Amino acid sequence: RRYPTVELRAETFNGPTHVPIPSDSAFLKALLFELRLVDDQVFVEQRDTCTRINHSSVYSVSTPTGELWPVLAFHSSGLIYACVPLVEGALEPRPPLLTVSGLSQGLALLLGIMDYISPSRKNEVEMSAKIGQLRNLLIQACPLGTPLNTNIRSLNSSFEDIQEMPADKDQPAWRSSTYKGKPQVNVCITEKVKCMQYDQRDVVDTWQVYGAVNCKCDIEGSAPSVTLSLNLPTNAPPLQDIVVHHCVTSVDPAMLLSTSAEPLHDSVYNGPYKFPFIPPSDSFDLCYYTSQVPVPPILGCYQLVEGGSQIKITVNLKLHESIKNSFEYCEARIPFFNRGPIAQLEYKVSYGQLDLSREKSLLVWVIGQKFPKSLEVSLTGAVSFGTAGKEHPTDYVCTGNTAYVKLYFRIPDFTLTGCYVDQHSVQIFVPGKPKITASRELISSDYYIWNSKAPAPMVYKPL
């Protein structure tokens, strides 16, 4: 889909340096070349030189009329998702990616389209039908080139239900329909914790927390006003890198200026974090945030040593005492790359049970829903392997003794930052007493414990 108004604005911003978007077929050919999906066996200096290593999904695409930048593109499950965002300013010198708001808007729209299409990947008839409906959906989601609603799945695929003009002039564009019924608000805080642990003296362990506050507000009225507050326990680390949904009407500027790129200091904003907003009709993420928490939830140590024809492994895990000891699930997966199937396994676990995957290349240690009173569990074992076949997993990073344990867990009704929504502080300016439901959860994401007896890939090395 093309937006002539957006292309005209781009030409106005850039003047003589403007690079027009070529025809669809020429653009696709240039994009496939840049993504190395054609001619990938041939070295082309303009594309493959070491000075053009790409660290993001933003590309500069060579067209007959010049270099087209920025082109946001990625491929997933055999499909390419791409858009050309508008840069509201000069392109020379190229502005930093973080300052181009069109990139984040374009990415949100592409992810919304991917979320809409991807469930039908295995059914070509269903996928073709969905792609056929995309044009109608984009008229609603992005009518004049600015995304208004990136949740494509929530939109109507026919024109029958689209309001040409809102019945109420105060109704914002993001409220596509009005609700009738008892008012209710559901809020869920989801925090994900990433971790890299090495158990080595000269390497620093790293962990990061990412939070998202999802809301679903079923409230009558064309423009209902809601105010929601996030609270932290006393002495908890502040929320940082806060990004808010466009429906939020006002926030304290100090809240948005707190960034994890700078060391924490006394003037940092500690909340409460108030968000007044006019909610969309469907579920949406009110805000995202990060936080610098002092410890990871589970500390681990993994040792893998080769001895003759056997491999000896030791895994120790300890739940930090500040963490709620109540899991929906908790398990440690121990993969063995570049080796044959596990032919013999001797092991001892202090807690839980150990299972062998069907492919016989992965040990799954199911710890369950609680750690023991000591908060510590251990696994020791000896593993020998058969002859490797094509079906067994390979990995270019995990060669020799370089290996890891990956943890998977979910703790309901708990956040690592302590962040919570006080149901009594939710203000809704509508008649009737609304039902308010608040929940929270902590989920592991890329939680690795590397073998301390071998060199591991580092996030960074201390100076």
mmCIF file of C-alpha atoms in Angstrom, residues 81-434:
data_model
loop_
_atom_site.group_PDB
_atom_site.id
_atom_site.type_symbol
_atom_site.label_atom_id
_atom_site.label_comp_id
_atom_site.label_asym_id
_atom_site.label_seq_id
_atom_site.Cartn_x
_atom_site.Cartn_y
_atom_site.Cartn_z
ATOM 1 C CA TYR A 81 7.251 -7.807 6.230
ATOM 2 C CA ALA A 82 8.488 -4.399 5.083
ATOM 3 C CA CYS A 83 7.631 -0.710 5.185
ATOM 4 C CA VAL A 84 9.319 2.602 4.406
ATOM 5 C CA PRO A 85 8.769 4.997 7.350
ATOM 6 C CA LEU A 86 8.755 8.764 6.922
ATOM 7 C CA VAL A 87 11.671 10.657 8.463
ATOM 8 C CA GLU A 88 10.348 14.043 9.517
ATOM 9 C CA GLY A 89 13.548 15.934 8.867
ATOM 10 C CA ALA A 90 16.715 15.926 6.806
ATOM 11 C CA LEU A 91 18.313 12.587 5.880
ATOM 12 C CA GLU A 92 21.846 13.997 5.643
ATOM 13 C CA PRO A 93 23.515 13.376 7.987
ATOM 14 C CA ARG A 94 21.439 10.316 8.861
ATOM 15 C CA PRO A 95 19.624 10.821 12.170
ATOM 16 C CA PRO A 96 20.002 8.205 14.976
ATOM 17 C CA LEU A 97 17.413 5.428 14.698
ATOM 18 C CA LEU A 98 15.978 6.193 18.148
ATOM 19 C CA THR A 99 14.986 9.690 17.010
ATOM 20 C CA VAL A 100 12.892 8.468 14.045
ATOM 21 C CA SER A 101 9.413 7.956 15.495
ATOM 22 C CA GLY A 102 8.167 6.469 12.210
ATOM 23 C CA LEU A 103 10.401 3.417 12.762
ATOM 24 C CA SER A 104 8.690 2.379 15.993
ATOM 25 C CA GLN A 105 5.251 3.070 14.467
ATOM 26 C CA GLY A 106 6.130 1.036 11.365
ATOM 27 C CA LEU A 107 7.515 -1.826 13.430
ATOM 28 C CA ALA A 108 4.364 -1.921 15.576
ATOM 29 C CA LEU A 109 2.217 -2.041 12.424
ATOM 30 C CA LEU A 110 4.304 -4.822 10.838
ATOM 31 C CA LEU A 111 4.221 -6.869 14.056
ATOM 32 C CA GLY A 112 0.442 -6.392 14.156
ATOM 33 C CA ILE A 113 0.170 -7.695 10.578
ATOM 34 C CA MET A 114 2.455 -10.636 11.426
ATOM 35 C CA ASP A 115 0.353 -11.444 14.500
ATOM 36 C CA TYR A 116 -2.760 -11.425 12.268
ATOM 37 C CA ILE A 117 -1.323 -13.604 9.478
ATOM 38 C CA SER A 118 1.085 -16.019 11.218
ATOM 39 C CA PRO A 119 -1.535 -18.343 12.848
ATOM 40 C CA SER A 120 -2.613 -19.323 9.290
ATOM 41 C CA ARG A 121 0.885 -20.124 7.968
ATOM 42 C CA LYS A 122 0.147 -23.873 7.566
ATOM 43 C CA ASN A 123 -3.161 -23.352 5.736
ATOM 44 C CA GLU A 124 -2.535 -21.655 2.385
ATOM 45 C CA VAL A 125 -6.241 -21.094 1.604
ATOM 46 C CA GLU A 126 -6.828 -19.399 4.966
ATOM 47 C CA MET A 127 -3.631 -17.345 4.627
ATOM 48 C CA SER A 128 -4.579 -16.155 1.120
ATOM 49 C CA ALA A 129 -7.986 -15.078 2.436
ATOM 50 C CA LYS A 130 -6.361 -13.137 5.277
ATOM 51 C CA ILE A 131 -3.909 -11.410 2.939
ATOM 52 C CA GLY A 132 -6.862 -10.521 0.705
ATOM 53 C CA GLN A 133 -8.543 -8.796 3.671
ATOM 54 C CA LEU A 134 -5.420 -6.819 4.587
ATOM 55 C CA ARG A 135 -6.275 -3.878 2.324
ATOM 56 C CA ASN A 136 -9.600 -3.319 4.100
ATOM 57 C CA LEU A 137 -7.917 -3.701 7.487
ATOM 58 C CA LEU A 138 -5.158 -1.217 6.617
ATOM 59 C CA ILE A 139 -7.771 1.408 5.728
ATOM 60 C CA GLN A 140 -8.854 1.216 9.371
ATOM 61 C CA ALA A 141 -5.438 0.656 10.972
ATOM 62 C CA CYS A 142 -3.507 3.219 8.922
ATOM 63 C CA PRO A 143 -5.943 5.376 6.916
ATOM 64 C CA LEU A 144 -3.611 8.225 5.864
ATOM 65 C CA GLY A 145 -0.182 6.735 6.530
ATOM 66 C CA THR A 146 -0.096 7.137 10.327
ATOM 67 C CA PRO A 147 -0.874 3.937 12.298
ATOM 68 C CA LEU A 148 -3.902 4.482 14.555
ATOM 69 C CA ASN A 149 -4.389 0.877 15.678
ATOM 70 C CA THR A 150 -1.679 -1.746 15.295
ATOM 71 C CA ASN A 151 -3.768 -4.586 16.741
ATOM 72 C CA ILE A 152 -4.865 -5.846 13.297
ATOM 73 C CA ARG A 153 -6.624 -8.922 14.699
ATOM 74 C CA SER A 154 -9.090 -6.702 16.564
ATOM 75 C CA LEU A 155 -10.280 -4.911 13.406
ATOM 76 C CA ASN A 156 -13.288 -5.825 11.262
ATOM 77 C CA SER A 157 -12.490 -7.415 7.895
ATOM 78 C CA SER A 158 -15.614 -6.026 6.176
ATOM 79 C CA PHE A 159 -16.667 -2.439 5.578
ATOM 80 C CA GLU A 160 -20.114 -2.940 7.112
ATOM 81 C CA ASP A 161 -19.040 -2.129 10.685
ATOM 82 C CA ILE A 162 -16.642 0.734 9.914
ATOM 83 C CA GLN A 163 -17.923 4.077 11.144
ATOM 84 C CA GLU A 164 -17.366 6.675 8.424
ATOM 85 C CA MET A 165 -17.767 9.403 11.015
ATOM 86 C CA PRO A 166 -17.902 8.824 14.784
ATOM 87 C CA ALA A 167 -21.342 9.467 16.236
ATOM 88 C CA ASP A 168 -19.735 11.687 18.878
ATOM 89 C CA LYS A 169 -17.227 14.346 17.829
ATOM 90 C CA ASP A 170 -15.304 13.745 21.089
ATOM 91 C CA GLN A 171 -14.744 10.047 20.291
ATOM 92 C CA PRO A 172 -11.024 9.508 19.580
ATOM 93 C CA ALA A 173 -9.955 7.625 16.451
ATOM 94 C CA TRP A 174 -8.590 4.699 18.451
ATOM 95 C CA ARG A 175 -12.044 3.851 19.929
ATOM 96 C CA SER A 176 -13.404 1.989 16.917
ATOM 97 C CA SER A 177 -16.619 0.879 18.650
ATOM 98 C CA THR A 178 -18.623 1.572 21.801
ATOM 99 C CA TYR A 179 -19.298 -0.895 24.619
ATOM 100 C CA LYS A 180 -22.686 -1.603 26.174
ATOM 101 C CA GLY A 181 -22.879 -3.364 29.520
ATOM 102 C CA LYS A 182 -21.483 -3.433 33.028
ATOM 103 C CA PRO A 183 -18.172 -1.520 33.257
ATOM 104 C CA GLN A 184 -15.088 -3.635 33.966
ATOM 105 C CA VAL A 185 -11.335 -3.155 33.749
ATOM 106 C CA ASN A 186 -8.716 -5.922 33.565
ATOM 107 C CA VAL A 187 -5.059 -5.043 34.151
ATOM 108 C CA CYS A 188 -2.130 -7.478 33.930
ATOM 109 C CA ILE A 189 1.516 -6.629 34.640
ATOM 110 C CA THR A 190 3.855 -9.051 32.867
ATOM 111 C CA GLU A 191 7.564 -8.876 33.676
ATOM 112 C CA LYS A 192 10.132 -10.886 31.729
ATOM 113 C CA VAL A 193 13.606 -11.493 33.103
ATOM 114 C CA LYS A 194 16.588 -12.175 30.835
ATOM 115 C CA CYS A 195 19.770 -13.530 32.346
ATOM 116 C CA MET A 196 23.308 -14.629 31.468
ATOM 117 C CA GLN A 197 25.208 -16.343 34.280
ATOM 118 C CA TYR A 198 28.787 -17.573 33.900
ATOM 119 C CA ASP A 199 30.031 -18.422 37.436
ATOM 120 C CA GLN A 200 33.472 -17.099 36.463
ATOM 121 C CA ARG A 201 35.570 -14.641 38.437
ATOM 122 C CA ASP A 202 36.581 -12.445 35.484
ATOM 123 C CA VAL A 203 33.160 -12.304 33.797
ATOM 124 C CA VAL A 204 30.226 -10.257 35.052
ATOM 125 C CA ASP A 205 26.801 -11.910 35.128
ATOM 126 C CA THR A 206 24.043 -9.830 33.552
ATOM 127 C CA TRP A 207 20.280 -9.724 33.974
ATOM 128 C CA GLN A 208 17.550 -7.411 32.724
ATOM 129 C CA VAL A 209 13.859 -6.953 33.516
ATOM 130 C CA TYR A 210 11.257 -5.835 30.982
ATOM 131 C CA GLY A 211 7.690 -5.037 32.023
ATOM 132 C CA ALA A 212 4.454 -4.523 30.092
ATOM 133 C CA VAL A 213 1.098 -3.378 31.509
ATOM 134 C CA ASN A 214 -1.785 -4.809 29.477
ATOM 135 C CA CYS A 215 -5.295 -3.377 29.852
ATOM 136 C CA LYS A 216 -8.774 -4.282 28.638
ATOM 137 C CA CYS A 217 -11.358 -1.643 29.495
ATOM 138 C CA ASP A 218 -15.007 -2.433 28.805
ATOM 139 C CA ILE A 219 -16.578 0.936 29.541
ATOM 140 C CA GLU A 220 -19.586 2.712 28.042
ATOM 141 C CA GLY A 221 -19.222 6.097 26.410
ATOM 142 C CA SER A 222 -17.468 7.571 23.395
ATOM 143 C CA ALA A 223 -14.469 8.930 25.347
ATOM 144 C CA PRO A 224 -14.373 7.501 28.898
ATOM 145 C CA SER A 225 -11.593 8.769 31.136
ATOM 146 C CA VAL A 226 -9.533 6.294 33.183
ATOM 147 C CA THR A 227 -6.598 6.910 35.527
ATOM 148 C CA LEU A 228 -4.406 3.983 36.576
ATOM 149 C CA SER A 229 -1.440 4.048 38.983
ATOM 150 C CA LEU A 230 1.542 1.711 39.195
ATOM 151 C CA ASN A 231 3.056 1.470 42.668
ATOM 152 C CA LEU A 232 6.372 0.170 44.011
ATOM 153 C CA PRO A 233 7.298 -1.100 47.486
ATOM 154 C CA THR A 234 9.481 1.114 49.671
ATOM 155 C CA ASN A 235 13.157 1.137 48.566
ATOM 156 C CA ALA A 236 12.352 -0.750 45.351
ATOM 157 C CA PRO A 237 14.395 0.221 42.261
ATOM 158 C CA PRO A 238 12.544 2.791 40.111
ATOM 159 C CA LEU A 239 10.938 2.033 36.758
ATOM 160 C CA GLN A 240 12.960 3.289 33.804
ATOM 161 C CA ASP A 241 12.803 3.582 30.001
ATOM 162 C CA ILE A 242 9.024 4.033 30.253
ATOM 163 C CA VAL A 243 7.187 4.076 26.909
ATOM 164 C CA VAL A 244 3.454 4.896 26.968
ATOM 165 C CA HIS A 245 0.583 4.103 24.596
ATOM 166 C CA HIS A 246 -0.654 6.988 22.436
ATOM 167 C CA CYS A 247 -4.024 6.985 24.248
ATOM 168 C CA VAL A 248 -2.351 8.312 27.441
ATOM 169 C CA THR A 249 -3.382 11.967 27.724
ATOM 170 C CA SER A 250 -0.648 13.290 30.057
ATOM 171 C CA VAL A 251 2.256 12.060 32.198
ATOM 172 C CA ASP A 252 4.855 13.598 34.481
ATOM 173 C CA PRO A 253 7.866 14.403 32.202
ATOM 174 C CA ALA A 254 10.258 13.176 34.948
ATOM 175 C CA MET A 255 8.745 9.715 34.536
ATOM 176 C CA LEU A 256 9.795 9.540 30.872
ATOM 177 C CA LEU A 257 13.281 10.960 31.470
ATOM 178 C CA SER A 258 14.420 8.134 33.775
ATOM 179 C CA THR A 259 16.711 5.977 31.633
ATOM 180 C CA SER A 260 18.749 2.858 32.329
ATOM 181 C CA ALA A 261 21.573 4.272 30.189
ATOM 182 C CA GLU A 262 22.546 6.565 33.059
ATOM 183 C CA PRO A 263 23.538 5.594 36.626
ATOM 184 C CA LEU A 264 20.765 5.884 39.208
ATOM 185 C CA HIS A 265 20.890 9.076 41.245
ATOM 186 C CA ASP A 266 18.831 10.672 44.010
ATOM 187 C CA SER A 267 16.638 12.734 41.691
ATOM 188 C CA VAL A 268 15.283 9.691 39.844
ATOM 189 C CA TYR A 269 11.479 9.411 39.677
ATOM 190 C CA ASN A 270 10.175 6.781 42.136
ATOM 191 C CA GLY A 271 6.459 7.062 41.444
ATOM 192 C CA PRO A 272 3.639 6.560 41.922
ATOM 193 C CA TYR A 273 3.361 6.283 38.159
ATOM 194 C CA LYS A 274 0.005 7.766 37.095
ATOM 195 C CA PHE A 275 -1.442 7.200 33.634
ATOM 196 C CA PRO A 276 -4.634 9.071 32.664
ATOM 197 C CA PHE A 277 -5.979 7.719 29.354
ATOM 198 C CA ILE A 278 -8.958 7.210 27.053
ATOM 199 C CA PRO A 279 -8.804 3.451 26.388
ATOM 200 C CA PRO A 280 -9.185 1.788 22.981
ATOM 201 C CA SER A 281 -12.049 -0.679 22.602
ATOM 202 C CA ASP A 282 -9.742 -3.703 22.625
ATOM 203 C CA SER A 283 -6.902 -5.065 24.720
ATOM 204 C CA PHE A 284 -3.758 -2.898 24.552
ATOM 205 C CA ASP A 285 -0.397 -2.387 26.268
ATOM 206 C CA LEU A 286 -0.663 0.789 28.352
ATOM 207 C CA CYS A 287 3.102 1.071 28.878
ATOM 208 C CA TYR A 288 6.443 -0.713 28.814
ATOM 209 C CA TYR A 289 9.318 -0.274 31.260
ATOM 210 C CA THR A 290 12.640 -1.666 32.470
ATOM 211 C CA SER A 291 14.253 -1.715 35.920
ATOM 212 C CA GLN A 292 17.691 -2.377 37.406
ATOM 213 C CA VAL A 293 16.876 -5.048 39.986
ATOM 214 C CA PRO A 294 19.721 -6.021 42.364
ATOM 215 C CA VAL A 295 19.633 -9.831 41.934
ATOM 216 C CA PRO A 296 18.337 -12.419 39.456
ATOM 217 C CA PRO A 297 15.542 -14.656 40.811
ATOM 218 C CA ILE A 298 17.459 -17.945 40.438
ATOM 219 C CA LEU A 299 21.242 -18.219 40.799
ATOM 220 C CA GLY A 300 22.845 -21.153 39.040
ATOM 221 C CA CYS A 301 26.082 -22.989 38.429
ATOM 222 C CA TYR A 302 26.657 -25.457 35.581
ATOM 223 C CA GLN A 303 29.750 -27.592 35.128
ATOM 224 C CA LEU A 304 30.299 -29.940 32.194
ATOM 225 C CA VAL A 305 33.551 -31.921 31.983
ATOM 226 C CA GLU A 306 34.542 -34.565 29.426
ATOM 227 C CA GLY A 307 36.145 -37.666 30.854
ATOM 228 C CA GLY A 308 36.936 -40.408 28.342
ATOM 229 C CA SER A 309 33.772 -41.560 26.597
ATOM 230 C CA GLN A 310 31.550 -39.914 29.186
ATOM 231 C CA ILE A 311 30.488 -36.384 30.018
ATOM 232 C CA LYS A 312 29.996 -35.474 33.659
ATOM 233 C CA ILE A 313 27.540 -32.728 34.499
ATOM 234 C CA THR A 314 26.695 -30.844 37.687
ATOM 235 C CA VAL A 315 23.915 -28.270 38.004
ATOM 236 C CA ASN A 316 23.166 -26.294 41.177
ATOM 237 C CA LEU A 317 20.265 -23.866 41.397
ATOM 238 C CA LYS A 318 19.281 -21.566 44.256
ATOM 239 C CA LEU A 319 16.104 -19.509 44.529
ATOM 240 C CA HIS A 320 16.794 -16.097 46.052
ATOM 241 C CA GLU A 321 15.041 -15.666 49.406
ATOM 242 C CA SER A 322 13.221 -12.518 48.222
ATOM 243 C CA ILE A 323 11.428 -14.438 45.464
ATOM 244 C CA LYS A 324 7.968 -15.921 45.922
ATOM 245 C CA ASN A 325 8.368 -19.711 46.112
ATOM 246 C CA SER A 326 5.257 -20.592 44.140
ATOM 247 C CA PHE A 327 5.646 -21.421 40.454
ATOM 248 C CA GLU A 328 3.134 -22.353 37.796
ATOM 249 C CA TYR A 329 6.050 -24.286 36.263
ATOM 250 C CA CYS A 330 9.820 -24.374 36.655
ATOM 251 C CA GLU A 331 12.200 -26.521 34.650
ATOM 252 C CA ALA A 332 15.802 -26.549 33.484
ATOM 253 C CA ARG A 333 16.611 -27.810 29.987
ATOM 254 C CA ILE A 334 20.093 -29.154 29.273
ATOM 255 C CA PRO A 335 20.731 -29.577 25.519
ATOM 256 C CA PHE A 336 23.692 -31.482 24.058
ATOM 257 C CA PHE A 337 24.731 -30.059 20.689
ATOM 258 C CA ASN A 338 26.930 -31.579 17.972
ATOM 259 C CA ARG A 339 26.787 -35.024 19.602
ATOM 260 C CA GLY A 340 24.884 -38.223 18.969
ATOM 261 C CA PRO A 341 21.815 -39.455 20.852
ATOM 262 C CA ILE A 342 22.174 -40.081 24.586
ATOM 263 C CA ALA A 343 22.921 -43.801 24.854
ATOM 264 C CA GLN A 344 23.476 -44.064 28.595
ATOM 265 C CA LEU A 345 22.443 -41.803 31.456
ATOM 266 C CA GLU A 346 23.218 -42.069 35.150
ATOM 267 C CA TYR A 347 22.000 -39.283 37.379
ATOM 268 C CA LYS A 348 20.980 -38.146 40.826
ATOM 269 C CA VAL A 349 18.632 -35.238 41.563
ATOM 270 C CA SER A 350 18.037 -33.763 45.008
ATOM 271 C CA TYR A 351 14.588 -32.559 43.991
ATOM 272 C CA GLY A 352 12.118 -32.909 41.104
ATOM 273 C CA GLN A 353 12.467 -35.385 38.254
ATOM 274 C CA LEU A 354 14.644 -35.736 35.151
ATOM 275 C CA ASP A 355 13.198 -36.641 31.748
ATOM 276 C CA LEU A 356 14.916 -37.470 28.457
ATOM 277 C CA SER A 357 13.465 -35.953 25.268
ATOM 278 C CA ARG A 358 12.200 -38.201 22.488
ATOM 279 C CA GLU A 359 15.151 -37.216 20.249
ATOM 280 C CA LYS A 360 17.508 -38.214 23.111
ATOM 281 C CA SER A 361 19.470 -34.964 22.832
ATOM 282 C CA LEU A 362 17.902 -32.960 25.671
ATOM 283 C CA LEU A 363 17.563 -33.477 29.419
ATOM 284 C CA VAL A 364 14.523 -31.808 30.990
ATOM 285 C CA TRP A 365 14.785 -31.329 34.753
ATOM 286 C CA VAL A 366 11.267 -30.634 36.034
ATOM 287 C CA ILE A 367 11.623 -28.830 39.364
ATOM 288 C CA GLY A 368 7.876 -28.286 39.677
ATOM 289 C CA GLN A 369 5.910 -25.659 41.533
ATOM 290 C CA LYS A 370 8.113 -25.129 44.599
ATOM 291 C CA PHE A 371 11.739 -25.206 45.632
ATOM 292 C CA PRO A 372 12.451 -27.161 48.855
ATOM 293 C CA LYS A 373 12.815 -25.348 52.213
ATOM 294 C CA SER A 374 16.562 -24.946 51.637
ATOM 295 C CA LEU A 375 15.718 -23.127 48.336
ATOM 296 C CA GLU A 376 18.527 -25.148 46.717
ATOM 297 C CA VAL A 377 18.380 -28.040 44.235
ATOM 298 C CA SER A 378 21.140 -30.016 42.539
ATOM 299 C CA LEU A 379 21.644 -32.476 39.700
ATOM 300 C CA THR A 380 24.696 -34.652 39.036
ATOM 301 C CA GLY A 381 25.039 -37.142 36.230
ATOM 302 C CA ALA A 382 27.167 -38.953 33.679
ATOM 303 C CA VAL A 383 26.135 -39.099 30.025
ATOM 304 C CA SER A 384 27.498 -41.113 27.088
ATOM 305 C CA PHE A 385 26.458 -40.751 23.456
ATOM 306 C CA GLY A 386 25.850 -42.856 20.373
ATOM 307 C CA THR A 387 26.650 -42.041 16.748
ATOM 308 C CA ALA A 388 25.461 -38.595 15.605
ATOM 309 C CA GLY A 389 22.798 -38.382 12.915
ATOM 310 C CA LYS A 390 21.375 -35.486 10.876
ATOM 311 C CA GLU A 391 18.350 -35.156 13.139
ATOM 312 C CA HIS A 392 20.398 -34.234 16.207
ATOM 313 C CA PRO A 393 20.832 -30.534 17.067
ATOM 314 C CA THR A 394 23.913 -28.621 16.001
ATOM 315 C CA ASP A 395 25.130 -25.220 17.096
ATOM 316 C CA TYR A 396 28.114 -23.183 15.891
ATOM 317 C CA VAL A 397 28.462 -21.405 19.259
ATOM 318 C CA CYS A 398 28.125 -24.457 21.521
ATOM 319 C CA THR A 399 31.113 -26.518 20.412
ATOM 320 C CA GLY A 400 33.251 -28.677 22.680
ATOM 321 C CA ASN A 401 32.439 -27.983 26.320
ATOM 322 C CA THR A 402 30.796 -24.632 25.610
ATOM 323 C CA ALA A 403 27.239 -25.424 26.691
ATOM 324 C CA TYR A 404 24.408 -24.044 28.753
ATOM 325 C CA VAL A 405 21.376 -24.791 30.894
ATOM 326 C CA LYS A 406 18.263 -22.785 30.014
ATOM 327 C CA LEU A 407 15.624 -22.102 32.660
ATOM 328 C CA TYR A 408 11.892 -21.828 32.007
ATOM 329 C CA PHE A 409 9.568 -20.622 34.742
ATOM 330 C CA ARG A 410 6.485 -18.552 35.517
ATOM 331 C CA ILE A 411 5.593 -17.107 38.920
ATOM 332 C CA PRO A 412 1.963 -15.915 39.096
ATOM 333 C CA ASP A 413 0.952 -12.958 41.295
ATOM 334 C CA PHE A 414 4.553 -11.716 41.554
ATOM 335 C CA THR A 415 6.856 -9.169 39.891
ATOM 336 C CA LEU A 416 10.614 -8.893 40.315
ATOM 337 C CA THR A 417 10.426 -5.108 40.687
ATOM 338 C CA GLY A 418 7.529 -5.411 43.156
ATOM 339 C CA CYS A 419 5.416 -3.287 40.787
ATOM 340 C CA TYR A 420 1.672 -3.640 41.342
ATOM 341 C CA VAL A 421 -1.652 -1.954 40.547
ATOM 342 C CA ASP A 422 -3.679 -0.774 43.518
ATOM 343 C CA GLN A 423 -7.254 -1.605 42.493
ATOM 344 C CA HIS A 424 -8.605 1.139 44.765
ATOM 345 C CA SER A 425 -6.504 3.771 42.981
ATOM 346 C CA VAL A 426 -8.067 3.088 39.559
ATOM 347 C CA GLN A 427 -10.312 6.049 38.760
ATOM 348 C CA ILE A 428 -13.054 5.700 36.153
ATOM 349 C CA PHE A 429 -15.278 8.705 35.520
ATOM 350 C CA VAL A 430 -18.418 6.840 34.453
ATOM 351 C CA PRO A 431 -21.703 6.046 36.222
ATOM 352 C CA GLY A 432 -21.944 2.705 38.029
ATOM 353 C CA LYS A 433 -19.365 0.825 40.047
ATOM 354 C CA PRO A 434 -16.897 -0.888 37.704
#
